[in-house]
Amino acid sequence: MDRFGREADIRQISEGEFRIRTKVMVSGQFFGWLAGIGREAVIAGPAPVREQYRQWLEEITVSLQDFQCQYRGQLPDKRKLPGVAARK
């Protein structure tokens, strides 16, 4: 929780449940961090940021589905994947 600094308003709602109100830089990195928390993490608002997060998750889901279709469940040789450098 200290990641947000002193300006964050962090309140415990119940055992294991917190509400954090703070300014963030909306980005893929923020969404990745949020996704790492799991399904329990929710963006209460603003609504446009919540929608951006939904779209970001949807794009990842589509990418994974495309990947699975392309390789039909087989693990590909990493050297043949775009953007993955082979180790020497």
PDB file of N, CA and C in Angstrom:
ATOM      1  N   MET A   1       0.817  -1.198   0.000  1.00  0.00           N
ATOM      2  CA  MET A   1       0.000   0.000   0.000  1.00  0.00           C
ATOM      3  C   MET A   1       0.861   1.262   0.000  1.00  0.00           C
ATOM      4  N   ASP A   2       2.095   1.163   0.446  1.00  0.00           N
ATOM      5  CA  ASP A   2       2.942   2.351   0.491  1.00  0.00           C
ATOM      6  C   ASP A   2       3.353   2.798  -0.907  1.00  0.00           C
ATOM      7  N   ARG A   3       3.022   2.036  -1.921  1.00  0.00           N
ATOM      8  CA  ARG A   3       3.329   2.363  -3.306  1.00  0.00           C
ATOM      9  C   ARG A   3       2.657   3.674  -3.738  1.00  0.00           C
ATOM     10  N   PHE A   4       1.591   4.076  -3.088  1.00  0.00           N
ATOM     11  CA  PHE A   4       0.840   5.257  -3.504  1.00  0.00           C
ATOM     12  C   PHE A   4       1.289   6.554  -2.852  1.00  0.00           C
ATOM     13  N   GLY A   5       2.140   6.472  -1.870  1.00  0.00           N
ATOM     14  CA  GLY A   5       2.621   7.680  -1.227  1.00  0.00           C
ATOM     15  C   GLY A   5       1.673   8.199  -0.165  1.00  0.00           C
ATOM     16  N   ARG A   6       1.997   9.373   0.336  1.00  0.00           N
ATOM     17  CA  ARG A   6       1.230   9.946   1.451  1.00  0.00           C
ATOM     18  C   ARG A   6      -0.099  10.547   1.029  1.00  0.00           C
ATOM     19  N   GLU A   7      -0.248  10.807  -0.241  1.00  0.00           N
ATOM     20  CA  GLU A   7      -1.482  11.448  -0.706  1.00  0.00           C
ATOM     21  C   GLU A   7      -2.635  10.465  -0.886  1.00  0.00           C
ATOM     22  N   ALA A   8      -2.359   9.182  -0.766  1.00  0.00           N
ATOM     23  CA  ALA A   8      -3.393   8.172  -0.947  1.00  0.00           C
ATOM     24  C   ALA A   8      -4.284   8.096   0.285  1.00  0.00           C
ATOM     25  N   ASP A   9      -5.573   7.948   0.048  1.00  0.00           N
ATOM     26  CA  ASP A   9      -6.547   7.747   1.122  1.00  0.00           C
ATOM     27  C   ASP A   9      -6.847   6.246   1.152  1.00  0.00           C
ATOM     28  N   ILE A  10      -6.297   5.550   2.161  1.00  0.00           N
ATOM     29  CA  ILE A  10      -6.469   4.106   2.268  1.00  0.00           C
ATOM     30  C   ILE A  10      -7.306   3.824   3.506  1.00  0.00           C
ATOM     31  N   ARG A  11      -8.420   3.150   3.284  1.00  0.00           N
ATOM     32  CA  ARG A  11      -9.318   2.840   4.403  1.00  0.00           C
ATOM     33  C   ARG A  11      -9.685   1.368   4.392  1.00  0.00           C
ATOM     34  N   GLN A  12      -9.688   0.783   5.583  1.00  0.00           N
ATOM     35  CA  GLN A  12     -10.108  -0.608   5.699  1.00  0.00           C
ATOM     36  C   GLN A  12     -11.623  -0.628   5.788  1.00  0.00           C
ATOM     37  N   ILE A  13     -12.246  -1.373   4.882  1.00  0.00           N
ATOM     38  CA  ILE A  13     -13.702  -1.485   4.847  1.00  0.00           C
ATOM     39  C   ILE A  13     -14.152  -2.627   5.762  1.00  0.00           C
ATOM     40  N   SER A  14     -13.454  -3.745   5.671  1.00  0.00           N
ATOM     41  CA  SER A  14     -13.718  -4.905   6.515  1.00  0.00           C
ATOM     42  C   SER A  14     -12.439  -5.733   6.558  1.00  0.00           C
ATOM     43  N   GLU A  15     -12.477  -6.869   7.216  1.00  0.00           N
ATOM     44  CA  GLU A  15     -11.296  -7.737   7.302  1.00  0.00           C
ATOM     45  C   GLU A  15     -10.868  -8.156   5.901  1.00  0.00           C
ATOM     46  N   GLY A  16      -9.671  -7.741   5.496  1.00  0.00           N
ATOM     47  CA  GLY A  16      -9.149  -8.101   4.181  1.00  0.00           C
ATOM     48  C   GLY A  16      -9.685  -7.275   3.030  1.00  0.00           C
ATOM     49  N   GLU A  17     -10.459  -6.235   3.313  1.00  0.00           N
ATOM     50  CA  GLU A  17     -11.026  -5.386   2.255  1.00  0.00           C
ATOM     51  C   GLU A  17     -10.657  -3.927   2.508  1.00  0.00           C
ATOM     52  N   PHE A  18     -10.053  -3.321   1.470  1.00  0.00           N
ATOM     53  CA  PHE A  18      -9.611  -1.933   1.576  1.00  0.00           C
ATOM     54  C   PHE A  18     -10.140  -1.131   0.410  1.00  0.00           C
ATOM     55  N   ARG A  19     -10.270   0.161   0.639  1.00  0.00           N
ATOM     56  CA  ARG A  19     -10.602   1.096  -0.427  1.00  0.00           C
ATOM     57  C   ARG A  19      -9.457   2.088  -0.502  1.00  0.00           C
ATOM     58  N   ILE A  20      -8.925   2.228  -1.723  1.00  0.00           N
ATOM     59  CA  ILE A  20      -7.816   3.151  -1.939  1.00  0.00           C
ATOM     60  C   ILE A  20      -8.283   4.228  -2.897  1.00  0.00           C
ATOM     61  N   ARG A  21      -8.095   5.456  -2.501  1.00  0.00           N
ATOM     62  CA  ARG A  21      -8.445   6.586  -3.357  1.00  0.00           C
ATOM     63  C   ARG A  21      -7.173   7.386  -3.582  1.00  0.00           C
ATOM     64  N   THR A  22      -6.733   7.404  -4.848  1.00  0.00           N
ATOM     65  CA  THR A  22      -5.485   8.093  -5.155  1.00  0.00           C
ATOM     66  C   THR A  22      -5.426   8.427  -6.634  1.00  0.00           C
ATOM     67  N   LYS A  23      -4.499   9.279  -6.991  1.00  0.00           N
ATOM     68  CA  LYS A  23      -4.254   9.590  -8.398  1.00  0.00           C
ATOM     69  C   LYS A  23      -3.239   8.591  -8.917  1.00  0.00           C
ATOM     70  N   VAL A  24      -3.492   8.063 -10.107  1.00  0.00           N
ATOM     71  CA  VAL A  24      -2.556   7.123 -10.731  1.00  0.00           C
ATOM     72  C   VAL A  24      -2.333   7.529 -12.171  1.00  0.00           C
ATOM     73  N   MET A  25      -1.220   7.063 -12.720  1.00  0.00           N
ATOM     74  CA  MET A  25      -0.957   7.218 -14.142  1.00  0.00           C
ATOM     75  C   MET A  25      -1.585   5.992 -14.800  1.00  0.00           C
ATOM     76  N   VAL A  26      -2.663   6.202 -15.532  1.00  0.00           N
ATOM     77  CA  VAL A  26      -3.358   5.095 -16.184  1.00  0.00           C
ATOM     78  C   VAL A  26      -2.487   4.603 -17.331  1.00  0.00           C
ATOM     79  N   SER A  27      -2.079   3.321 -17.238  1.00  0.00           N
ATOM     80  CA  SER A  27      -1.174   2.749 -18.231  1.00  0.00           C
ATOM     81  C   SER A  27      -1.269   1.235 -18.171  1.00  0.00           C
ATOM     82  N   GLY A  28      -0.645   0.590 -19.123  1.00  0.00           N
ATOM     83  CA  GLY A  28      -0.570  -0.860 -19.110  1.00  0.00           C
ATOM     84  C   GLY A  28       0.124  -1.374 -17.863  1.00  0.00           C
ATOM     85  N   GLN A  29       1.120  -0.634 -17.406  1.00  0.00           N
ATOM     86  CA  GLN A  29       1.842  -1.034 -16.194  1.00  0.00           C
ATOM     87  C   GLN A  29       0.904  -1.005 -14.982  1.00  0.00           C
ATOM     88  N   PHE A  30       0.082   0.027 -14.877  1.00  0.00           N
ATOM     89  CA  PHE A  30      -0.884   0.102 -13.776  1.00  0.00           C
ATOM     90  C   PHE A  30      -1.880  -1.047 -13.873  1.00  0.00           C
ATOM     91  N   PHE A  31      -2.403  -1.293 -15.082  1.00  0.00           N
ATOM     92  CA  PHE A  31      -3.364  -2.380 -15.257  1.00  0.00           C
ATOM     93  C   PHE A  31      -2.729  -3.735 -14.953  1.00  0.00           C
ATOM     94  N   GLY A  32      -1.464  -3.919 -15.329  1.00  0.00           N
ATOM     95  CA  GLY A  32      -0.761  -5.160 -15.023  1.00  0.00           C
ATOM     96  C   GLY A  32      -0.612  -5.361 -13.526  1.00  0.00           C
ATOM     97  N   TRP A  33      -0.272  -4.292 -12.833  1.00  0.00           N
ATOM     98  CA  TRP A  33      -0.156  -4.356 -11.376  1.00  0.00           C
ATOM     99  C   TRP A  33      -1.503  -4.725 -10.764  1.00  0.00           C
ATOM    100  N   LEU A  34      -2.559  -4.087 -11.248  1.00  0.00           N
ATOM    101  CA  LEU A  34      -3.900  -4.345 -10.728  1.00  0.00           C
ATOM    102  C   LEU A  34      -4.316  -5.789 -11.007  1.00  0.00           C
ATOM    103  N   ALA A  35      -4.046  -6.276 -12.206  1.00  0.00           N
ATOM    104  CA  ALA A  35      -4.389  -7.653 -12.558  1.00  0.00           C
ATOM    105  C   ALA A  35      -3.636  -8.639 -11.670  1.00  0.00           C
ATOM    106  N   GLY A  36      -2.428  -8.267 -11.263  1.00  0.00           N
ATOM    107  CA  GLY A  36      -1.638  -9.123 -10.388  1.00  0.00           C
ATOM    108  C   GLY A  36      -2.257  -9.308  -9.016  1.00  0.00           C
ATOM    109  N   ILE A  37      -3.077  -8.384  -8.601  1.00  0.00           N
ATOM    110  CA  ILE A  37      -3.757  -8.500  -7.306  1.00  0.00           C
ATOM    111  C   ILE A  37      -4.821  -9.591  -7.385  1.00  0.00           C
ATOM    112  N   GLY A  38      -5.449  -9.709  -8.549  1.00  0.00           N
ATOM    113  CA  GLY A  38      -6.452 -10.757  -8.739  1.00  0.00           C
ATOM    114  C   GLY A  38      -7.843 -10.207  -8.957  1.00  0.00           C
ATOM    115  N   ARG A  39      -8.778 -11.113  -8.976  1.00  0.00           N
ATOM    116  CA  ARG A  39     -10.183 -10.763  -9.276  1.00  0.00           C
ATOM    117  C   ARG A  39     -10.826  -9.862  -8.235  1.00  0.00           C
ATOM    118  N   GLU A  40     -10.276  -9.857  -7.046  1.00  0.00           N
ATOM    119  CA  GLU A  40     -10.881  -9.055  -5.983  1.00  0.00           C
ATOM    120  C   GLU A  40     -10.670  -7.554  -6.186  1.00  0.00           C
ATOM    121  N   ALA A  41      -9.647  -7.200  -6.965  1.00  0.00           N
ATOM    122  CA  ALA A  41      -9.361  -5.788  -7.198  1.00  0.00           C
ATOM    123  C   ALA A  41     -10.367  -5.222  -8.196  1.00  0.00           C
ATOM    124  N   VAL A  42     -10.961  -4.098  -7.845  1.00  0.00           N
ATOM    125  CA  VAL A  42     -11.988  -3.475  -8.675  1.00  0.00           C
ATOM    126  C   VAL A  42     -11.685  -1.991  -8.804  1.00  0.00           C
ATOM    127  N   ILE A  43     -11.841  -1.470 -10.002  1.00  0.00           N
ATOM    128  CA  ILE A  43     -11.753  -0.019 -10.194  1.00  0.00           C
ATOM    129  C   ILE A  43     -13.161   0.518  -9.997  1.00  0.00           C
ATOM    130  N   ALA A  44     -13.360   1.237  -8.906  1.00  0.00           N
ATOM    131  CA  ALA A  44     -14.681   1.780  -8.601  1.00  0.00           C
ATOM    132  C   ALA A  44     -15.007   2.962  -9.498  1.00  0.00           C
ATOM    133  N   GLY A  45     -14.001   3.660  -9.955  1.00  0.00           N
ATOM    134  CA  GLY A  45     -14.231   4.797 -10.822  1.00  0.00           C
ATOM    135  C   GLY A  45     -12.928   5.509 -11.073  1.00  0.00           C
ATOM    136  N   PRO A  46     -12.876   6.390 -11.988  1.00  0.00           N
ATOM    137  CA  PRO A  46     -13.966   6.804 -12.871  1.00  0.00           C
ATOM    138  C   PRO A  46     -14.294   5.732 -13.921  1.00  0.00           C
ATOM    139  N   ALA A  47     -15.512   5.779 -14.400  1.00  0.00           N
ATOM    140  CA  ALA A  47     -16.024   4.783 -15.345  1.00  0.00           C
ATOM    141  C   ALA A  47     -15.156   4.637 -16.601  1.00  0.00           C
ATOM    142  N   PRO A  48     -14.623   5.718 -17.185  1.00  0.00           N
ATOM    143  CA  PRO A  48     -13.783   5.539 -18.379  1.00  0.00           C
ATOM    144  C   PRO A  48     -12.525   4.710 -18.107  1.00  0.00           C
ATOM    145  N   VAL A  49     -11.955   4.828 -16.917  1.00  0.00           N
ATOM    146  CA  VAL A  49     -10.771   4.039 -16.570  1.00  0.00           C
ATOM    147  C   VAL A  49     -11.177   2.578 -16.376  1.00  0.00           C
ATOM    148  N   ARG A  50     -12.314   2.361 -15.760  1.00  0.00           N
ATOM    149  CA  ARG A  50     -12.832   1.000 -15.592  1.00  0.00           C
ATOM    150  C   ARG A  50     -13.036   0.355 -16.959  1.00  0.00           C
ATOM    151  N   GLU A  51     -13.549   1.102 -17.928  1.00  0.00           N
ATOM    152  CA  GLU A  51     -13.762   0.600 -19.287  1.00  0.00           C
ATOM    153  C   GLU A  51     -12.424   0.338 -19.983  1.00  0.00           C
ATOM    154  N   GLN A  52     -11.446   1.202 -19.798  1.00  0.00           N
ATOM    155  CA  GLN A  52     -10.116   0.982 -20.372  1.00  0.00           C
ATOM    156  C   GLN A  52      -9.519  -0.317 -19.832  1.00  0.00           C
ATOM    157  N   TYR A  53      -9.690  -0.562 -18.551  1.00  0.00           N
ATOM    158  CA  TYR A  53      -9.176  -1.778 -17.924  1.00  0.00           C
ATOM    159  C   TYR A  53      -9.867  -3.006 -18.510  1.00  0.00           C
ATOM    160  N   ARG A  54     -11.176  -2.931 -18.683  1.00  0.00           N
ATOM    161  CA  ARG A  54     -11.932  -4.037 -19.273  1.00  0.00           C
ATOM    162  C   ARG A  54     -11.423  -4.325 -20.680  1.00  0.00           C
ATOM    163  N   GLN A  55     -11.203  -3.278 -21.467  1.00  0.00           N
ATOM    164  CA  GLN A  55     -10.705  -3.455 -22.830  1.00  0.00           C
ATOM    165  C   GLN A  55      -9.290  -4.039 -22.826  1.00  0.00           C
ATOM    166  N   TRP A  56      -8.456  -3.589 -21.899  1.00  0.00           N
ATOM    167  CA  TRP A  56      -7.093  -4.098 -21.786  1.00  0.00           C
ATOM    168  C   TRP A  56      -7.106  -5.597 -21.497  1.00  0.00           C
ATOM    169  N   LEU A  57      -7.957  -6.018 -20.557  1.00  0.00           N
ATOM    170  CA  LEU A  57      -8.080  -7.438 -20.237  1.00  0.00           C
ATOM    171  C   LEU A  57      -8.613  -8.229 -21.430  1.00  0.00           C
ATOM    172  N   GLU A  58      -9.563  -7.650 -22.142  1.00  0.00           N
ATOM    173  CA  GLU A  58     -10.136  -8.315 -23.315  1.00  0.00           C
ATOM    174  C   GLU A  58      -9.075  -8.514 -24.403  1.00  0.00           C
ATOM    175  N   GLU A  59      -8.236  -7.516 -24.615  1.00  0.00           N
ATOM    176  CA  GLU A  59      -7.174  -7.624 -25.621  1.00  0.00           C
ATOM    177  C   GLU A  59      -6.195  -8.743 -25.263  1.00  0.00           C
ATOM    178  N   ILE A  60      -5.884  -8.884 -23.994  1.00  0.00           N
ATOM    179  CA  ILE A  60      -5.002  -9.960 -23.555  1.00  0.00           C
ATOM    180  C   ILE A  60      -5.668 -11.310 -23.800  1.00  0.00           C
ATOM    181  N   THR A  61      -6.943 -11.403 -23.480  1.00  0.00           N
ATOM    182  CA  THR A  61      -7.680 -12.647 -23.683  1.00  0.00           C
ATOM    183  C   THR A  61      -7.683 -13.039 -25.155  1.00  0.00           C
ATOM    184  N   VAL A  62      -7.939 -12.080 -26.043  1.00  0.00           N
ATOM    185  CA  VAL A  62      -7.941 -12.350 -27.477  1.00  0.00           C
ATOM    186  C   VAL A  62      -6.554 -12.785 -27.937  1.00  0.00           C
ATOM    187  N   SER A  63      -5.513 -12.126 -27.444  1.00  0.00           N
ATOM    188  CA  SER A  63      -4.150 -12.505 -27.809  1.00  0.00           C
ATOM    189  C   SER A  63      -3.839 -13.939 -27.396  1.00  0.00           C
ATOM    190  N   LEU A  64      -4.267 -14.315 -26.200  1.00  0.00           N
ATOM    191  CA  LEU A  64      -4.040 -15.683 -25.734  1.00  0.00           C
ATOM    192  C   LEU A  64      -4.822 -16.691 -26.566  1.00  0.00           C
ATOM    193  N   GLN A  65      -6.036 -16.338 -26.934  1.00  0.00           N
ATOM    194  CA  GLN A  65      -6.836 -17.227 -27.778  1.00  0.00           C
ATOM    195  C   GLN A  65      -6.190 -17.391 -29.150  1.00  0.00           C
ATOM    196  N   ASP A  66      -5.702 -16.305 -29.715  1.00  0.00           N
ATOM    197  CA  ASP A  66      -5.009 -16.369 -31.006  1.00  0.00           C
ATOM    198  C   ASP A  66      -3.778 -17.258 -30.898  1.00  0.00           C
ATOM    199  N   PHE A  67      -3.034 -17.101 -29.820  1.00  0.00           N
ATOM    200  CA  PHE A  67      -1.827 -17.885 -29.596  1.00  0.00           C
ATOM    201  C   PHE A  67      -2.177 -19.377 -29.528  1.00  0.00           C
ATOM    202  N   GLN A  68      -3.230 -19.704 -28.773  1.00  0.00           N
ATOM    203  CA  GLN A  68      -3.628 -21.098 -28.636  1.00  0.00           C
ATOM    204  C   GLN A  68      -4.079 -21.677 -29.971  1.00  0.00           C
ATOM    205  N   CYS A  69      -4.821 -20.910 -30.751  1.00  0.00           N
ATOM    206  CA  CYS A  69      -5.270 -21.378 -32.066  1.00  0.00           C
ATOM    207  C   CYS A  69      -4.079 -21.593 -32.990  1.00  0.00           C
ATOM    208  N   GLN A  70      -3.130 -20.683 -32.954  1.00  0.00           N
ATOM    209  CA  GLN A  70      -1.974 -20.759 -33.844  1.00  0.00           C
ATOM    210  C   GLN A  70      -1.135 -21.995 -33.550  1.00  0.00           C
ATOM    211  N   TYR A  71      -0.974 -22.325 -32.283  1.00  0.00           N
ATOM    212  CA  TYR A  71      -0.098 -23.431 -31.918  1.00  0.00           C
ATOM    213  C   TYR A  71      -0.865 -24.677 -31.474  1.00  0.00           C
ATOM    214  N   ARG A  72      -2.171 -24.627 -31.504  1.00  0.00           N
ATOM    215  CA  ARG A  72      -3.037 -25.767 -31.198  1.00  0.00           C
ATOM    216  C   ARG A  72      -2.633 -26.498 -29.916  1.00  0.00           C
ATOM    217  N   GLY A  73      -2.345 -25.722 -28.889  1.00  0.00           N
ATOM    218  CA  GLY A  73      -2.045 -26.302 -27.590  1.00  0.00           C
ATOM    219  C   GLY A  73      -0.634 -26.836 -27.441  1.00  0.00           C
ATOM    220  N   GLN A  74       0.168 -26.786 -28.503  1.00  0.00           N
ATOM    221  CA  GLN A  74       1.544 -27.269 -28.415  1.00  0.00           C
ATOM    222  C   GLN A  74       2.452 -26.110 -28.017  1.00  0.00           C
ATOM    223  N   LEU A  75       3.452 -26.417 -27.253  1.00  0.00           N
ATOM    224  CA  LEU A  75       4.405 -25.381 -26.882  1.00  0.00           C
ATOM    225  C   LEU A  75       5.330 -25.130 -28.068  1.00  0.00           C
ATOM    226  N   PRO A  76       5.352 -23.894 -28.544  1.00  0.00           N
ATOM    227  CA  PRO A  76       6.194 -23.584 -29.694  1.00  0.00           C
ATOM    228  C   PRO A  76       7.661 -23.450 -29.295  1.00  0.00           C
ATOM    229  N   ASP A  77       8.514 -23.542 -30.272  1.00  0.00           N
ATOM    230  CA  ASP A  77       9.934 -23.266 -30.072  1.00  0.00           C
ATOM    231  C   ASP A  77      10.049 -21.759 -29.849  1.00  0.00           C
ATOM    232  N   LYS A  78      10.528 -21.338 -28.685  1.00  0.00           N
ATOM    233  CA  LYS A  78      10.579 -19.912 -28.344  1.00  0.00           C
ATOM    234  C   LYS A  78      11.383 -19.098 -29.350  1.00  0.00           C
ATOM    235  N   ARG A  79      12.334 -19.729 -30.024  1.00  0.00           N
ATOM    236  CA  ARG A  79      13.146 -18.999 -30.993  1.00  0.00           C
ATOM    237  C   ARG A  79      12.318 -18.539 -32.189  1.00  0.00           C
ATOM    238  N   LYS A  80      11.147 -19.148 -32.393  1.00  0.00           N
ATOM    239  CA  LYS A  80      10.307 -18.803 -33.538  1.00  0.00           C
ATOM    240  C   LYS A  80       9.226 -17.803 -33.206  1.00  0.00           C
ATOM    241  N   LEU A  81       9.085 -17.448 -31.924  1.00  0.00           N
ATOM    242  CA  LEU A  81       8.056 -16.495 -31.503  1.00  0.00           C
ATOM    243  C   LEU A  81       8.526 -15.073 -31.795  1.00  0.00           C
ATOM    244  N   PRO A  82       7.647 -14.241 -32.335  1.00  0.00           N
ATOM    245  CA  PRO A  82       8.032 -12.852 -32.575  1.00  0.00           C
ATOM    246  C   PRO A  82       8.363 -12.146 -31.264  1.00  0.00           C
ATOM    247  N   GLY A  83       9.443 -11.408 -31.257  1.00  0.00           N
ATOM    248  CA  GLY A  83       9.808 -10.629 -30.077  1.00  0.00           C
ATOM    249  C   GLY A  83      10.515 -11.401 -28.997  1.00  0.00           C
ATOM    250  N   VAL A  84      10.821 -12.693 -29.235  1.00  0.00           N
ATOM    251  CA  VAL A  84      11.517 -13.485 -28.231  1.00  0.00           C
ATOM    252  C   VAL A  84      12.890 -13.847 -28.781  1.00  0.00           C
ATOM    253  N   ALA A  85      13.905 -13.388 -28.111  1.00  0.00           N
ATOM    254  CA  ALA A  85      15.275 -13.660 -28.551  1.00  0.00           C
ATOM    255  C   ALA A  85      15.716 -15.031 -28.065  1.00  0.00           C
ATOM    256  N   ALA A  86      16.413 -15.748 -28.924  1.00  0.00           N
ATOM    257  CA  ALA A  86      16.934 -17.054 -28.555  1.00  0.00           C
ATOM    258  C   ALA A  86      18.144 -16.880 -27.635  1.00  0.00           C
ATOM    259  N   ARG A  87      18.265 -17.756 -26.652  1.00  0.00           N
ATOM    260  CA  ARG A  87      19.423 -17.714 -25.746  1.00  0.00           C
ATOM    261  C   ARG A  87      20.590 -18.445 -26.400  1.00  0.00           C
ATOM    262  N   LYS A  88      21.762 -17.923 -26.163  1.00  0.00           N
ATOM    263  CA  LYS A  88      22.962 -18.548 -26.712  1.00  0.00           C
ATOM    264  C   LYS A  88      23.725 -19.259 -25.628  1.00  0.00           C
TER     265      LYS A  88
END
